[in-house]
Coordinates of C-alpha atoms and ligand atoms in Angstrom, one line a residue:
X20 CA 102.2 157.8 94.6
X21 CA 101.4 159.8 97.5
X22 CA 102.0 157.5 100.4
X23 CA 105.5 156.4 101.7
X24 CA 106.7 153.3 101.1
X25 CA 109.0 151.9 103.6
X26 CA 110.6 148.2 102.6
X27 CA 112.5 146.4 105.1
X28 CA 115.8 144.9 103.2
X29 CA 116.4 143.2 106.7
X30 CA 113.3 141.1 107.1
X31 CA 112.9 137.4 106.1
X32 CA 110.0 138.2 104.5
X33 CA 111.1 139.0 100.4
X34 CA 111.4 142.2 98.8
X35 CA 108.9 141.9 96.4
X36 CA 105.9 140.6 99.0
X37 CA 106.6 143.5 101.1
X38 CA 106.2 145.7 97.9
X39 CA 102.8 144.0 97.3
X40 CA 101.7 144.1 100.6
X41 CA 102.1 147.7 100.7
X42 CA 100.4 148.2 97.7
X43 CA 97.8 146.2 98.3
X44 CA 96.8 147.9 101.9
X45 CA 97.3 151.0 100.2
X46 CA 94.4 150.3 97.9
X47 CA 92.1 148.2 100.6
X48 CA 92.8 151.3 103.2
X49 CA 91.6 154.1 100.3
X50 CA 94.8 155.8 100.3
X51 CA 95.2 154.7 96.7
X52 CA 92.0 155.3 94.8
X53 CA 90.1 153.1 92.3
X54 CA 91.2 154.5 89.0
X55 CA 94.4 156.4 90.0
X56 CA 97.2 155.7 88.2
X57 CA 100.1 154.0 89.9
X58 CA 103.9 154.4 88.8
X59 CA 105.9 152.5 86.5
X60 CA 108.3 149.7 88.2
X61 CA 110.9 151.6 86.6
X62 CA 109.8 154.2 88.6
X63 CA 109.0 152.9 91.7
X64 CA 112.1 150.5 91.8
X65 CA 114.4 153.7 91.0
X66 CA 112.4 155.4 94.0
X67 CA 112.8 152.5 96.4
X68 CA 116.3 151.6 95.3
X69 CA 115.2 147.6 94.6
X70 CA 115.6 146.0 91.0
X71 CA 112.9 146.2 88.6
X72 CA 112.8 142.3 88.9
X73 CA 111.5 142.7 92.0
X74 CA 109.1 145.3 91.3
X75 CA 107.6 144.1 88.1
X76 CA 107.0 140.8 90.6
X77 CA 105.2 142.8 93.0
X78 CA 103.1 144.1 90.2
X79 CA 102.3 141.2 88.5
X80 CA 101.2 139.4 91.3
X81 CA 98.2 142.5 92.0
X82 CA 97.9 142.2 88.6
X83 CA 96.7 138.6 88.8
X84 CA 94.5 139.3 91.8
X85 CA 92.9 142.4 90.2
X86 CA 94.1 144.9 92.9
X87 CA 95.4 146.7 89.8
X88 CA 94.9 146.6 86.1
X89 CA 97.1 148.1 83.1
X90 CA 96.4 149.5 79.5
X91 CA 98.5 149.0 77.0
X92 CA 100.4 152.5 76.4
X93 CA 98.8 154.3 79.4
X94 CA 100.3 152.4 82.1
X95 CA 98.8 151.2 85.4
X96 CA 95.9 151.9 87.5
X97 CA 94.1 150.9 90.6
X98 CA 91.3 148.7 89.5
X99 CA 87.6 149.9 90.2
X100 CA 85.8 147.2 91.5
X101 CA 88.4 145.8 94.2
X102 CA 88.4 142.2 94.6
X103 CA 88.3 142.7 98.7
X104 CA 85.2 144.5 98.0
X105 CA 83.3 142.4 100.6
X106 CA 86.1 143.5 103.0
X107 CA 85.1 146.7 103.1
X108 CA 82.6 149.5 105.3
X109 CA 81.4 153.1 105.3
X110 CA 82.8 154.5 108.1
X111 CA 81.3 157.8 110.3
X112 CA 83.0 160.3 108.5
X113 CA 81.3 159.0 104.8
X114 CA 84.8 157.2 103.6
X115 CA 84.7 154.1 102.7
X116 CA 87.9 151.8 104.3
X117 CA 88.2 148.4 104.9
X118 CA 87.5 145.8 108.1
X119 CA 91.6 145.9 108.0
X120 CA 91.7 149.5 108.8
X121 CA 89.0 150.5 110.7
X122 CA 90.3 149.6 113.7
X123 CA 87.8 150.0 117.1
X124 CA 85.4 150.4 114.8
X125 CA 84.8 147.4 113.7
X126 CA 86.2 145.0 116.3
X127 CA 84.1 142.9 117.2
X128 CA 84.2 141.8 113.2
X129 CA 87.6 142.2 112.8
X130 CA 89.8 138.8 112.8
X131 CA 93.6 139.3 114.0
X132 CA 95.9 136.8 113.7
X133 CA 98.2 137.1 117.0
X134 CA 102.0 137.7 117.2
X135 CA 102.9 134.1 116.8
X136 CA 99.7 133.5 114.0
X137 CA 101.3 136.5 111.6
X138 CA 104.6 134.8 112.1
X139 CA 103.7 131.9 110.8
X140 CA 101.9 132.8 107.9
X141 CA 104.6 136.0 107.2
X142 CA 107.5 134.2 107.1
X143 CA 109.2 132.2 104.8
X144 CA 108.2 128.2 105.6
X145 CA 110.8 125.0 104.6
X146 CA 109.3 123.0 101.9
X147 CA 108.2 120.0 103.4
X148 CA 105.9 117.2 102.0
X149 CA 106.5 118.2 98.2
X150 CA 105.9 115.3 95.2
X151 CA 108.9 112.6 96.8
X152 CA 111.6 112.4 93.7
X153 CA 112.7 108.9 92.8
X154 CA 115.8 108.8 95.6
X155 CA 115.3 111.1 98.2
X156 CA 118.2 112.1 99.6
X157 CA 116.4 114.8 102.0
X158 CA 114.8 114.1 105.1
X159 CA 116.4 112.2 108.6
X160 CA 114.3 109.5 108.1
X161 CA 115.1 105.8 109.1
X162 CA 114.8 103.1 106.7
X163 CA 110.7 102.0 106.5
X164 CA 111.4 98.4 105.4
X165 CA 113.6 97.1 107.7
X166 CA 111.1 98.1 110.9
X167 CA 109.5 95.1 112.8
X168 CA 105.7 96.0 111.7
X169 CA 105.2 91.7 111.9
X170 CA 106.3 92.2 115.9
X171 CA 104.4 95.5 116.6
X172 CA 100.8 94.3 115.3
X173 CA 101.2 91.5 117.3
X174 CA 102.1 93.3 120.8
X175 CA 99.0 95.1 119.5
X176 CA 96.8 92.4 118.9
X177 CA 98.1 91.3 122.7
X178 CA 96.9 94.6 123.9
X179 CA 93.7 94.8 122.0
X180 CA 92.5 90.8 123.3
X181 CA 93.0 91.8 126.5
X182 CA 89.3 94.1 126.4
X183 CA 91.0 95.9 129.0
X184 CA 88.5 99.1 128.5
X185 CA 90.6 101.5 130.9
X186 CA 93.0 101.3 127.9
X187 CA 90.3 103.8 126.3
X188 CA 90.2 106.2 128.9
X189 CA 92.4 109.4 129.2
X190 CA 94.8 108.5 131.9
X191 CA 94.5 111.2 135.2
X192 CA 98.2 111.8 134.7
X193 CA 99.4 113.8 131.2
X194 CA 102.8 112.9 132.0
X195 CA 102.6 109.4 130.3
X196 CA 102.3 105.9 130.6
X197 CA 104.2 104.3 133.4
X198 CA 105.6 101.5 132.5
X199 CA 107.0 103.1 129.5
X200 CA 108.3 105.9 131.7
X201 CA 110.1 103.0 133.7
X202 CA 111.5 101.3 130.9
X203 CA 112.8 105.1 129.2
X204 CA 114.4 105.7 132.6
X205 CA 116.4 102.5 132.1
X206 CA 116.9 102.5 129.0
X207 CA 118.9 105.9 129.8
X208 CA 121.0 104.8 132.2
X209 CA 122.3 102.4 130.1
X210 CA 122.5 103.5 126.8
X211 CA 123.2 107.2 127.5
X212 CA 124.7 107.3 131.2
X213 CA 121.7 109.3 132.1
X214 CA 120.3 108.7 135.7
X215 CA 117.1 110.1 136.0
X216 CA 113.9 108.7 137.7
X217 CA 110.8 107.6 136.0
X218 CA 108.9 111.1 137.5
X219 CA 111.2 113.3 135.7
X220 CA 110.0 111.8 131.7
X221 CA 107.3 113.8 130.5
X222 CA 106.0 111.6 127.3
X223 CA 105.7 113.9 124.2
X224 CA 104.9 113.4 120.3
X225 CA 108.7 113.6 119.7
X226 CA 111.3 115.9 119.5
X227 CA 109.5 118.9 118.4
X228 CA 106.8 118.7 120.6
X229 CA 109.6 118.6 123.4
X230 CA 110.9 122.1 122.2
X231 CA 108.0 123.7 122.0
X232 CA 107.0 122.6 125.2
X233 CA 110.1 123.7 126.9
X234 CA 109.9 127.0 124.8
X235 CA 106.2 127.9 126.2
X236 CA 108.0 127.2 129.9
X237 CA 111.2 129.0 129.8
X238 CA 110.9 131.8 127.1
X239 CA 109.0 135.0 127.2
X240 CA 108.7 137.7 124.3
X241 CA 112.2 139.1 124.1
X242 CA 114.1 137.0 125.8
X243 CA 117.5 135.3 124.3
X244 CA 117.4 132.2 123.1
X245 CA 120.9 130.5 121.7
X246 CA 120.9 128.0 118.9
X247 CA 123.7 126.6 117.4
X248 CA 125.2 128.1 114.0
X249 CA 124.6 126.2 112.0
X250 CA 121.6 124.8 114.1
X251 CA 118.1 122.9 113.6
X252 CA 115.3 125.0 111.6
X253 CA 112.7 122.8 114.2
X254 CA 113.9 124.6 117.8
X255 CA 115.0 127.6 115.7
X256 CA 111.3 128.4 114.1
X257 CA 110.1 127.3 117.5
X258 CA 111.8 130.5 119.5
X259 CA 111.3 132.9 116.5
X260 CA 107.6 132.1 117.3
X261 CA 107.7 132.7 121.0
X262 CA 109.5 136.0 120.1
X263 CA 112.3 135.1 121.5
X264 CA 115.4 136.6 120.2
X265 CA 117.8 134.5 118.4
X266 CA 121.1 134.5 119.2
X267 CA 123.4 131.8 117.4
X268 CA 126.3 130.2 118.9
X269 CA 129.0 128.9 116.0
X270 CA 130.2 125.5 115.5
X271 CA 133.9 123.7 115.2
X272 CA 135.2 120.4 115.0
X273 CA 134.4 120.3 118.9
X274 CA 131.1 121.3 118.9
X275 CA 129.3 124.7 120.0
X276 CA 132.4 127.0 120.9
X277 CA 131.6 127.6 124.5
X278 CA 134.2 130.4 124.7
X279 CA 131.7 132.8 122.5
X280 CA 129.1 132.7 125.4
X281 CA 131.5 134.6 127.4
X282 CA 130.8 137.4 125.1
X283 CA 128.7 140.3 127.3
X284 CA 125.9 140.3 123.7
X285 CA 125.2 136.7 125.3
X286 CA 125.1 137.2 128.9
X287 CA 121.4 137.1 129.4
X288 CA 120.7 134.1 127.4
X289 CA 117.8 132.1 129.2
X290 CA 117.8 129.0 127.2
X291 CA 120.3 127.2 124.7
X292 CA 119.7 124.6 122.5
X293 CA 122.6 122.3 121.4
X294 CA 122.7 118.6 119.7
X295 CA 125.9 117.6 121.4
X296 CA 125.5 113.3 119.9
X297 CA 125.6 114.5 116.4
X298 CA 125.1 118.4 115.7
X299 CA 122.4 119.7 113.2
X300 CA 123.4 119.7 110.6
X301 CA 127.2 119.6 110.2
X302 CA 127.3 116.2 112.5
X303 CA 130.2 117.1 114.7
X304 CA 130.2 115.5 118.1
X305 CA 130.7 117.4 120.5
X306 CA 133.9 116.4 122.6
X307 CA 133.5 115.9 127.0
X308 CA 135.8 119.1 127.7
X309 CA 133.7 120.9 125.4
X310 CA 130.6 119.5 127.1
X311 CA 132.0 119.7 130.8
X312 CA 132.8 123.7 129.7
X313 CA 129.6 123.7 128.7
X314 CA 127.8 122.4 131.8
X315 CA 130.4 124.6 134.0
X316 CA 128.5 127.6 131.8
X317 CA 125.3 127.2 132.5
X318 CA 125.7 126.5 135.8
X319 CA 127.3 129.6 136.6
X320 CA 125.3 131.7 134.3
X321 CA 121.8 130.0 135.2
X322 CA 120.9 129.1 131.9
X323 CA 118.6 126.3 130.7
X324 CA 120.2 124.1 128.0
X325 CA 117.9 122.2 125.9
X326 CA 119.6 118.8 124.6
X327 CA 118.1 117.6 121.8
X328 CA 119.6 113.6 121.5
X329 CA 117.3 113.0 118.6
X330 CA 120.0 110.0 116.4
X331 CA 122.8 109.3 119.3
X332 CA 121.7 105.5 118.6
X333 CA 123.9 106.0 115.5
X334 CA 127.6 106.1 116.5
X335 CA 129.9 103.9 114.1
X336 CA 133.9 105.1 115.1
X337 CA 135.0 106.5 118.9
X338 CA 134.1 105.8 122.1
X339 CA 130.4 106.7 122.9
X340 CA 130.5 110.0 125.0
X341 CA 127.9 110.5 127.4
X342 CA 125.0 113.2 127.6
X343 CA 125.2 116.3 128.6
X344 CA 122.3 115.3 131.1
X345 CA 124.0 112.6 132.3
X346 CA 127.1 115.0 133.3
X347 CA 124.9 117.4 134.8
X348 CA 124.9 118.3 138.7
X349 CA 123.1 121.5 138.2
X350 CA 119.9 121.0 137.1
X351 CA 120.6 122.9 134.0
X352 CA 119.9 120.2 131.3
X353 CA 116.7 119.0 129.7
X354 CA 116.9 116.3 127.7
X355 CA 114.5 115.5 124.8
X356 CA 114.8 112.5 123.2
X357 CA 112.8 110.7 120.2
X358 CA 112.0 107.0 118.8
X359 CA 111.4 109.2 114.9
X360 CA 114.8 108.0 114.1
X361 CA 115.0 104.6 115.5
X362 CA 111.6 103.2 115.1
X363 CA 109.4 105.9 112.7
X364 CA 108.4 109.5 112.6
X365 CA 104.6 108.7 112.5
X366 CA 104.6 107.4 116.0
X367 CA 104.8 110.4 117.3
X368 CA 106.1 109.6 120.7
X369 CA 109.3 111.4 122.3
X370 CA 110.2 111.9 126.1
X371 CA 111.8 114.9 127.8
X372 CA 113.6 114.2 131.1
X373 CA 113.3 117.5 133.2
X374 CA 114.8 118.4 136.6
X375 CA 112.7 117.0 139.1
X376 CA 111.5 120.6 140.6
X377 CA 110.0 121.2 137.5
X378 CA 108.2 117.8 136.6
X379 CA 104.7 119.2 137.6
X380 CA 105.0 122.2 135.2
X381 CA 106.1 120.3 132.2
X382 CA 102.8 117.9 132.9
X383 CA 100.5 120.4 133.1
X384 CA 101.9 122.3 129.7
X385 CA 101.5 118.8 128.4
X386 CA 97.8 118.9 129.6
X387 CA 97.0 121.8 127.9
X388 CA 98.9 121.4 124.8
X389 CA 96.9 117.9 124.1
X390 CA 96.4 116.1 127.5
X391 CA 99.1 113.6 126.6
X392 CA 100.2 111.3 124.1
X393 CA 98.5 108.1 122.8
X394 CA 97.9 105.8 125.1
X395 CA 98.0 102.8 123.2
X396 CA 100.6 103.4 121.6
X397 CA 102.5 104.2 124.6
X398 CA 101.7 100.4 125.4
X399 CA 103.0 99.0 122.6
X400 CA 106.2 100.9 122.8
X401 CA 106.4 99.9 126.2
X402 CA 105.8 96.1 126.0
X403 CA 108.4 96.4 122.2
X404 CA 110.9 98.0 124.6
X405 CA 110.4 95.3 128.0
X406 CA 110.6 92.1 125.4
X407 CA 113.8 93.6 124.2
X408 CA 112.4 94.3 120.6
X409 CA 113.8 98.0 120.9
X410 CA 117.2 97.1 121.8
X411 CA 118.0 94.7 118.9
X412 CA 116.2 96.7 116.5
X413 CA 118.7 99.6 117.4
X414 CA 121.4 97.0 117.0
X415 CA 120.4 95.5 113.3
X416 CA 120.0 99.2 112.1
X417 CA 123.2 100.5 113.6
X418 CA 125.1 97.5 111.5
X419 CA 122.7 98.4 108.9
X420 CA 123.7 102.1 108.5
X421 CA 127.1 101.8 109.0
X422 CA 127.7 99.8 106.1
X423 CA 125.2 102.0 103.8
X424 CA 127.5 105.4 105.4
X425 CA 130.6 103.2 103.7
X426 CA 128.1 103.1 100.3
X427 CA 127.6 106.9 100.4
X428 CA 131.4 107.8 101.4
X429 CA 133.1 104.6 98.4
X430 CA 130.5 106.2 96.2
X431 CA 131.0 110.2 96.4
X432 CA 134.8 109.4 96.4
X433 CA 134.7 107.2 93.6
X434 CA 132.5 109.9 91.4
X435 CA 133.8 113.4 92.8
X436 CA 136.9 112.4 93.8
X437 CA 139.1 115.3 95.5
X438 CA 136.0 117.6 94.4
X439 CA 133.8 116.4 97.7
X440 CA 134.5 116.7 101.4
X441 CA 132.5 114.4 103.7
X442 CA 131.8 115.8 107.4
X443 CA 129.8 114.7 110.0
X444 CA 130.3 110.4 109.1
X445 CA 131.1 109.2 111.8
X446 CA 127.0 109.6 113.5
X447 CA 123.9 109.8 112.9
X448 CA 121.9 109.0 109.5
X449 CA 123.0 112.2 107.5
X450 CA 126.3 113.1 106.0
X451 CA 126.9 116.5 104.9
X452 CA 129.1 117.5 102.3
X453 CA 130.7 120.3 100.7
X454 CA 131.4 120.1 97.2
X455 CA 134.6 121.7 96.0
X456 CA 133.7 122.9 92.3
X457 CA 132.7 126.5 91.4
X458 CA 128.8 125.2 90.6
X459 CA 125.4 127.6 90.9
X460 CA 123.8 125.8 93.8
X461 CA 120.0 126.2 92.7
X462 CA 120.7 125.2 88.7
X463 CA 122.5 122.2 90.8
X464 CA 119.2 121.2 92.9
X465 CA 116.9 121.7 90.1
X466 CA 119.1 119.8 87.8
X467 CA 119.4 116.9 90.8
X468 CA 115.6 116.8 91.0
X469 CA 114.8 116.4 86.9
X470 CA 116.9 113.6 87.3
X471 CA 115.0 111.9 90.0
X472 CA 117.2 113.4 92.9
X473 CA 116.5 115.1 96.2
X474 CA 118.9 116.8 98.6
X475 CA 118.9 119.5 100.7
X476 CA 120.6 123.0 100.9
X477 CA 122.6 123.8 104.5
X478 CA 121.5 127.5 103.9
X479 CA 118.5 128.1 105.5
X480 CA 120.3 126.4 109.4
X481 CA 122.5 129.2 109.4
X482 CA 122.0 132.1 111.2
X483 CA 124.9 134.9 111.3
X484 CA 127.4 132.6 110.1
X485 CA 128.1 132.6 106.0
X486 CA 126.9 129.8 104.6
X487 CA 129.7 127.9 102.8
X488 CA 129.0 128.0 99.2
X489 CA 128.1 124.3 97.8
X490 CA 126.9 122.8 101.1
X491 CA 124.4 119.7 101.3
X492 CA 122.6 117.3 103.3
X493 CA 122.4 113.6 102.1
X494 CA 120.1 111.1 104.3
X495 CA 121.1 107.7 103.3
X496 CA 119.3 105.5 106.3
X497 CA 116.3 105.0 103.6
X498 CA 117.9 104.1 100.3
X499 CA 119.2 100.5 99.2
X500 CA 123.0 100.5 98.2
X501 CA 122.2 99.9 94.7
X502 CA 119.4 103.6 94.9
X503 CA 122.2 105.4 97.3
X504 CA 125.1 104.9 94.1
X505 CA 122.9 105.2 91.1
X506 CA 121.8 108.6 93.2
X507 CA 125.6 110.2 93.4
X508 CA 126.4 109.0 90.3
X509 CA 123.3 110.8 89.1
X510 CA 124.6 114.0 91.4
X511 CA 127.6 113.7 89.7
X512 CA 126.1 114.2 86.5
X513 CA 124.4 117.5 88.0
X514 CA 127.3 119.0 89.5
X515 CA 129.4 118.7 86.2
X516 CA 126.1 120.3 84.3
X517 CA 126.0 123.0 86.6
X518 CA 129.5 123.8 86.9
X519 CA 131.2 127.4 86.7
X520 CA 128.0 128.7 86.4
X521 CA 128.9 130.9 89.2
X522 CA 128.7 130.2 93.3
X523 CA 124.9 131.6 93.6
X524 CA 123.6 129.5 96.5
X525 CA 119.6 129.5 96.6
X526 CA 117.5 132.3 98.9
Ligands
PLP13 C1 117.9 117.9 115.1 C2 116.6 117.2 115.1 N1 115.9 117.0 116.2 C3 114.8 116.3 116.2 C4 114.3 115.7 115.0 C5 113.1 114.8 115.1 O1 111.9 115.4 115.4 P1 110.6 114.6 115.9 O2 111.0 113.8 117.0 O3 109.7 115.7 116.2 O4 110.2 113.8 114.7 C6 114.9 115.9 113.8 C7 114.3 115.4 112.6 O5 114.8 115.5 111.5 C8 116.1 116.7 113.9 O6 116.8 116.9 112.7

């Protein structure tokens, strides 16, 4: 070929779909002509110094899309009637190149996704939504039956017989319902030590919302962003977006080791994101030196910290330890918090509690990002909260969980024995563990899932740090005692299929 070909082993994006891509704008641009001949993947993977694997990928796939087609014994060629055809314009000078390429010349026809539109669609996405297996281990959900629908339809019958039609209206304010704002603000103070007024809540549609609000406000293009190491794919995707650049913070059994943001790399981080009740994913608390070393940080370096509180309803052993922005005296901290865990994840409705010089800002991104949040549901929320509904709901669930964490913990010890450790127990509604057999991590998932079984892999929160080998996720908050041991035993089964196949942990 007579065009360079420069892949990028660094990038998220795989080998193989760079290879492709390349290829492929080769051919649209008319750099590679219809009915030349291409090389061998041989050839081009011993030129490029990837594995023929990945090449032979690369290939197939413009195979299948007609970008190129192959004779048996004569090898490869550009096709010669291109399937972006349509795409494609006679320029000035009598070549022929396509909408992609031309550049000004085209513009006004030309569609260009932006930075953060080519990031999305370039990079690699998490599964999400896929055909449920029959236990699903996977997601941080809450347990759907036991949730007071009986007790919610009727606040919302109470709200709808009241033909109040200002309820229909958009309310002037994007900040969020008041009441519900007043009964947040209180339910703070006592629950999570945080003193904050009813003007500092912005109402969002939970968590992640939240972060990308406070991402549009404090990040620019370039900027450093910290995130936990392990930390949450949600805030991380959500800086990656912005452009900020990542900069991940590693985790112990205290929490986000402060003592690495002294490191000069770090020392123009703008905004940090931690999970200080229950860390994401590896479910470490984080202790109060840790957090008032933390506070003492920011405060001198005039960083933001985002803290995302999104299961601290779920504490079953020590003493509860209050929020970082309850500790606060800096205005450093911005608290998100969520009802996803504790009442569903379809309600969409979060909060974040911002310092009070920057309340207006935070209500006007709200405006423009969807003028605020349901209004009616806001209601209901707010009444379910006032008549105490909230409260003992987070009560019943607590006892609830805390005897299905025992389930999970009697049942991997009574299948894996020595061969399991259990971290993060003691909070929250995930447990993660590390399996202590030489097994090949993706034969262990697929195998998990043909036998009805969904988990998930700890690779993709991690950063710089090395992934330990054998590392999983289990949500248990969903699944019935009898569902949460017929699904380890069922693991079990999986592990001891997949084991000594090697420690290859999945991409
Ligand atoms: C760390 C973390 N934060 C927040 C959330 C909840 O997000 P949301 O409130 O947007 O549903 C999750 C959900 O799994 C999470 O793991």
């Amino acid at each position: 070929m007579d065009f360079l070909i420069v892949l990028d082993s660094q990038s998220n994006v795989p080998l193989h779909r760079q290879l492709y891509e390349e290829i492929r704008r080769a051919i649209l641009s008319g750099r590679l002509m219809p009915g030349q001949r291409v090389p061998s993947t041989r050839a081009i993977a011993e030129s490029l110094g990837i594995s023929r694997a990945t090449a032979t990928l690369a290939y197939e796939f413009l195979l299948s899309e007609g970008y190129l087609q192959s004779t048996t014994g004569s090898g490869t060629y550009v096709t010669r009637h291109l399937p972006d055809a349509t795409m494609r314009v006679d320029t000035k000078d009598g070549r022929r190149k396509t909408l992609i390429e031309t550049g000004g010349l085209t513009k006004k026809s030309v569609k260009r996704l932006s930075k953060y539109g080519s990031y999305i669609k370039d990079r690699p996405w998490f599964a999400y939504g896929e055909d449920e297996p029959e236990i699903q281990f996977s997601f941080g959900r809450p347990d759907f039956d036991q949730f007071p629908m009986r007790q919610w339809m009727m606040l919302a019958n109470q709200l709808a017989k009241k033909h109040d039609l200002s309820l229909l209206d958009c309310p002037s304010k994007s900040q969020g319902f008041l009441p519900l704002r007043e009964a947040i603000a209180a339910h703070l103070s006592k629950s999570r030590a945080v003193n904050c007024t009813p003007q500092q809540i912005i109402v969002v549609n939970g968590s992640q919302q939240g972060i990308d609000l406070v991402t549009r406000v404090i990040l620019d293009r370039g900027d450093q962003a910290g995130i936990e190491d392990p930390g949450y794919i949600g805030a991380k995707k959500a800086f990656e977006v912005q452009g900020a650049q990542l900069i991940g913070v590693p985790v112990d059994e205290s929490g986000l080791v402060v003592e690495k943001l002294k490191d000069p790399a770090m020392a123009n981080m703008k905004l940090l994101y931690v999970t200080p009740s229950h860390q994401s994913p590896t479910g470490v608390v984080m202790s109060l030196p840790r957090r008032l070393e933390l506070l003492n940080w920011a405060q001198r370096s005039g960083t933001f910290i985002i803290e995302d509180d999104y299961d601290s309803e779920y504490r079953y052993a020590g003493r509860p330890v209050p929020a970082l922005a309850g500790l606060d005296r800096s205005d450093s901290v911005i608290y998100i918090g969520t009802f996803s865990k504790v009442l569903f994840p379809a309600l969409r409705l979060g909060y974040l509690v911002v310092p009070a010089s920057l309340t207006e800002i935070f209500a006007r991104a709200k405006f423009l990002a969807d003028r605020h949040s349901s209004l009616l549901d806001q209601q209901i929320l707010a009444e379910f909260i006032k008549q105490g509904h909230f409260e003992r709901h987070i009560r019943r669930m607590r006892g609830l969980y805390q005897q299905r964490r025992q389930v999970i913990i009697a049942s991997l010890k009574k299948h894996f024995g020595e061969g399991v450790e259990v971290l993060g127990e003691n909070a929250g509604i995930n447990i993660l563990i590390r399996i202590n057999w030489r097994i090949d991590d993706e034969a262990f998932l697929r195998v998990a899932r043909d036998k009805g079984v969904g988990l998930v892999h700890t690779k993709p929160f991690y950063l710089n740090v090395t992934p330990p080998p054998h590392e999983f996720l289990l949500n248990y908050a969903g699944l019935t005692d009898e569902k949460i041991e017929m699904g380890i035993e069922r693991l079990h089964a999986a592990a001891q299929e997949t084991r000594n196949r090697g420690p290859i942990v999945p991409a």
